[in-house]
Short mmCIF file of C-alpha atoms in Angstrom, two decimals:
data_model
loop_
_atom_site.label_atom_id
_atom_site.label_comp_id
_atom_site.label_asym_id
_atom_site.label_seq_id
_atom_site.Cartn_x
_atom_site.Cartn_y
_atom_site.Cartn_z
CA UNK A 247 -10.55 -12.13 36.01
CA UNK A 248 -6.88 -13.05 35.63
CA UNK A 249 -4.31 -12.81 32.92
CA UNK A 250 -5.48 -13.66 29.39
CA UNK A 251 -3.11 -14.55 26.59
CA UNK A 252 -4.13 -13.08 23.25
CA UNK A 253 -2.55 -14.07 19.93
CA UNK A 254 -2.18 -11.32 17.34
CA UNK A 255 -4.30 -12.05 14.27
CA UNK A 256 -1.94 -11.14 11.43
CA UNK A 257 -4.78 -11.16 8.87
CA UNK A 258 -6.50 -8.30 10.72
CA UNK A 259 -3.49 -6.34 11.97
CA UNK A 260 -1.14 -3.87 10.31
CA UNK A 261 1.75 -1.54 11.01
CA UNK A 262 2.02 1.67 9.05
CA UNK A 263 4.64 4.39 8.97
CA UNK A 264 5.12 7.81 7.46
CA UNK A 265 8.02 10.21 6.99
CA UNK A 266 8.90 13.31 5.02
CA UNK A 267 10.35 13.12 1.51
CA UNK A 268 12.17 16.12 0.04
CA UNK A 269 11.26 17.95 3.29
CA UNK A 270 7.66 18.62 2.21
CA UNK A 271 5.84 15.49 0.98
CA UNK A 272 4.76 12.60 3.19
CA UNK A 273 5.57 9.04 2.13
CA UNK A 274 3.57 6.24 3.73
CA UNK A 275 4.12 2.54 3.93
CA UNK A 276 2.79 -0.59 5.59
CA UNK A 277 4.09 -3.81 7.01
CA UNK A 278 1.91 -6.91 7.31
CA UNK A 279 2.25 -10.36 8.83
CA UNK A 280 2.52 -9.12 12.40
CA UNK A 281 3.20 -11.93 14.85
CA UNK A 282 3.08 -11.92 18.60
CA UNK A 283 1.18 -12.24 21.83
CA UNK A 284 -0.34 -9.98 24.43
CA UNK A 285 -0.63 -11.15 28.02
CA UNK A 286 -3.50 -8.91 29.08
CA UNK A 287 -4.95 -8.49 32.55
CA UNK A 288 -8.21 -6.61 31.98
CA UNK A 289 -8.59 -5.78 35.70
CA UNK A 290 -5.00 -4.57 36.09
CA UNK A 291 -3.58 -3.65 32.66
CA UNK A 292 -0.32 -2.50 34.25
CA UNK A 293 0.47 -6.19 34.87
CA UNK A 294 0.18 -6.97 31.16
CA UNK A 295 2.92 -7.44 28.57
CA UNK A 296 3.28 -7.60 24.81
CA UNK A 297 5.78 -8.95 22.31
CA UNK A 298 5.48 -8.29 18.58
CA UNK A 299 7.53 -9.34 15.53
CA UNK A 300 6.99 -7.66 12.16
CA UNK A 301 8.59 -9.15 9.03
CA UNK A 302 10.53 -6.60 6.96
CA UNK A 303 9.84 -8.65 3.81
CA UNK A 304 6.24 -7.37 3.88
CA UNK A 305 7.27 -3.70 3.67
CA UNK A 306 5.21 -1.92 1.00
CA UNK A 307 5.29 1.78 0.09
CA UNK A 308 3.65 1.30 -3.31
CA UNK A 309 6.94 1.65 -5.19
CA UNK A 310 8.92 -1.56 -5.81
CA UNK A 311 12.33 0.13 -6.24
CA UNK A 312 11.92 2.12 -3.01
CA UNK A 313 10.78 -1.00 -1.12
CA UNK A 314 13.84 -2.93 -2.34
CA UNK A 315 16.10 -0.06 -1.26
CA UNK A 316 14.46 0.04 2.19
CA UNK A 317 15.04 -3.72 2.59
CA UNK A 318 18.70 -3.34 1.55
CA UNK A 319 21.76 -2.78 3.75
CA UNK A 320 21.28 1.00 3.44
CA UNK A 321 18.27 0.65 5.73
CA UNK A 322 16.78 -2.51 7.27
CA UNK A 323 19.21 -5.16 5.96
CA UNK A 324 16.22 -7.51 5.80
CA UNK A 325 18.17 -10.62 4.81
CA UNK A 326 20.32 -10.40 7.93
CA UNK A 327 17.68 -8.89 10.24
CA UNK A 328 14.29 -10.11 8.96
CA UNK A 329 12.11 -8.74 11.80
CA UNK A 330 11.36 -5.58 13.70
CA UNK A 331 10.81 -6.65 17.32
CA UNK A 332 9.07 -4.86 20.18
CA UNK A 333 9.02 -6.20 23.77
CA UNK A 334 7.25 -4.30 26.51
CA UNK A 335 9.04 -3.49 29.75
CA UNK A 336 6.27 -1.57 31.57
CA UNK A 337 2.65 -0.64 31.01
CA UNK A 338 1.50 2.61 32.52
CA UNK A 339 -2.22 3.47 32.68
CA UNK A 340 -2.88 6.94 31.24
CA UNK A 341 -6.57 7.78 31.70
CA UNK A 342 -8.49 5.65 29.19
CA UNK A 343 -5.24 4.83 27.40
CA UNK A 344 -1.89 3.24 28.19
CA UNK A 345 1.74 4.11 27.72
CA UNK A 346 3.51 0.92 26.81
CA UNK A 347 7.23 1.28 27.47
CA UNK A 348 9.41 -1.22 25.70
CA UNK A 349 12.43 -2.08 23.63
CA UNK A 350 12.29 -1.75 19.84
CA UNK A 351 14.90 -3.69 17.90
CA UNK A 352 15.64 -2.65 14.33
CA UNK A 353 18.56 -4.39 12.68
CA UNK A 354 20.96 -5.05 15.56
CA UNK A 355 20.06 -1.95 17.58
CA UNK A 356 17.67 -2.03 20.53
CA UNK A 357 16.39 1.23 22.01
CA UNK A 358 13.52 2.19 24.31
CA UNK A 359 10.28 3.60 22.90
CA UNK A 360 6.87 4.45 24.32
CA UNK A 361 3.71 3.39 22.49
CA UNK A 362 0.66 5.56 23.17
CA UNK A 363 -1.98 2.82 23.18
CA UNK A 364 -5.73 2.41 23.39
CA UNK A 365 -7.89 -0.65 23.83
CA UNK A 366 -10.55 -0.08 21.17
CA UNK A 367 -12.79 -2.88 22.40
CA UNK A 368 -13.32 -6.52 23.25
CA UNK A 369 -16.08 -8.38 21.43
CA UNK A 370 -17.28 -11.97 21.02
CA UNK A 371 -15.62 -13.64 18.05
CA UNK A 372 -17.66 -14.98 15.15
CA UNK A 373 -16.25 -18.48 15.78
CA UNK A 374 -16.32 -18.36 19.57
CA UNK A 375 -13.86 -16.86 21.99
CA UNK A 376 -13.21 -13.14 22.16
CA UNK A 377 -11.41 -10.58 20.00
CA UNK A 378 -9.66 -7.43 21.20
CA UNK A 379 -8.53 -4.44 19.17
CA UNK A 380 -5.62 -2.19 20.14
CA UNK A 381 -4.23 0.93 18.47
CA UNK A 382 -0.73 2.24 19.24
CA UNK A 383 1.30 5.20 18.01
CA UNK A 384 4.84 6.47 18.44
CA UNK A 385 7.52 8.56 16.74
CA UNK A 386 11.17 7.61 16.41
CA UNK A 387 14.31 9.17 14.97
CA UNK A 388 15.52 6.66 12.38
CA UNK A 389 19.18 7.57 12.94
CA UNK A 390 18.90 6.24 16.52
CA UNK A 391 18.67 2.76 14.94
CA UNK A 392 21.42 3.30 12.37
CA UNK A 393 18.96 4.01 9.54
CA UNK A 394 20.92 7.08 8.52
CA UNK A 395 21.30 6.77 4.73
CA UNK A 396 20.35 10.05 3.07
CA UNK A 397 21.16 12.36 0.19
CA UNK A 398 21.45 16.14 0.32
CA UNK A 399 19.05 18.19 -1.77
CA UNK A 400 20.77 20.67 -4.08
CA UNK A 401 18.70 23.55 -2.70
CA UNK A 402 19.35 22.56 0.92
CA UNK A 403 17.96 19.91 3.23
CA UNK A 404 17.69 16.15 2.83
CA UNK A 405 15.75 13.68 0.70
CA UNK A 406 14.51 11.70 3.71
CA UNK A 407 13.28 13.14 7.01
CA UNK A 408 14.61 11.81 10.31
CA UNK A 409 11.30 11.43 12.15
CA UNK A 410 9.23 8.33 11.47
CA UNK A 411 5.65 8.12 12.69
CA UNK A 412 4.55 4.57 13.45
CA UNK A 413 0.96 3.35 13.85
CA UNK A 414 -0.08 -0.15 14.89
CA UNK A 415 -3.60 -1.52 14.57
CA UNK A 416 -3.78 -4.92 16.19
CA UNK A 417 -6.57 -7.45 16.47
CA UNK A 418 -5.91 -10.25 18.91
CA UNK A 419 -7.72 -13.50 19.66
CA UNK A 420 -8.01 -14.73 23.21
CA UNK A 421 -5.93 -17.89 23.37
CA UNK A 422 -6.07 -19.01 27.01
CA UNK A 423 -6.93 -17.93 30.50
CA UNK A 424 -4.27 -18.18 33.16
CA UNK A 425 -5.29 -18.06 36.81
CA UNK A 426 -3.60 -15.33 38.81
CA UNK A 427 -2.58 -16.41 42.34
CA UNK A 428 -4.34 -14.54 45.13
#
């Protein structure tokens, strides 16, 4: 079957995140405009790779002032570091799923993460070719990437939780087939 290169369809892909606010409520946000490619070997997924870039400018939590603060130097410093970047280093089959090990770069800090990933299906595209859908999830500690701005709550605790849950829903379009040497 060989290695197939798939281009992420930014119009049908999204990244979402959630974290605790005031230690009890959950705040959610999304990022759009995901760019990237997946080199996917359907017969041997462990030989595959993925690289994704997500523009910080698209960050949306539903509150303009909060979004501007998140794009500021207190958090993502979006003017200086306009993208979140993930590059896989290893893909490990895990039953019907995959653990995609890779490097996540936020601002100027790169750290390893593992994305728990599923292939949700491959279907014929409406305009020819094929489409694939992938879902991936992980949790990170924001302080590991220098996103450590916070304010103490008068009654104890912090305004912003440390753990960020990240969900990716990607649709990709098959771009080309590359023959794999025997």
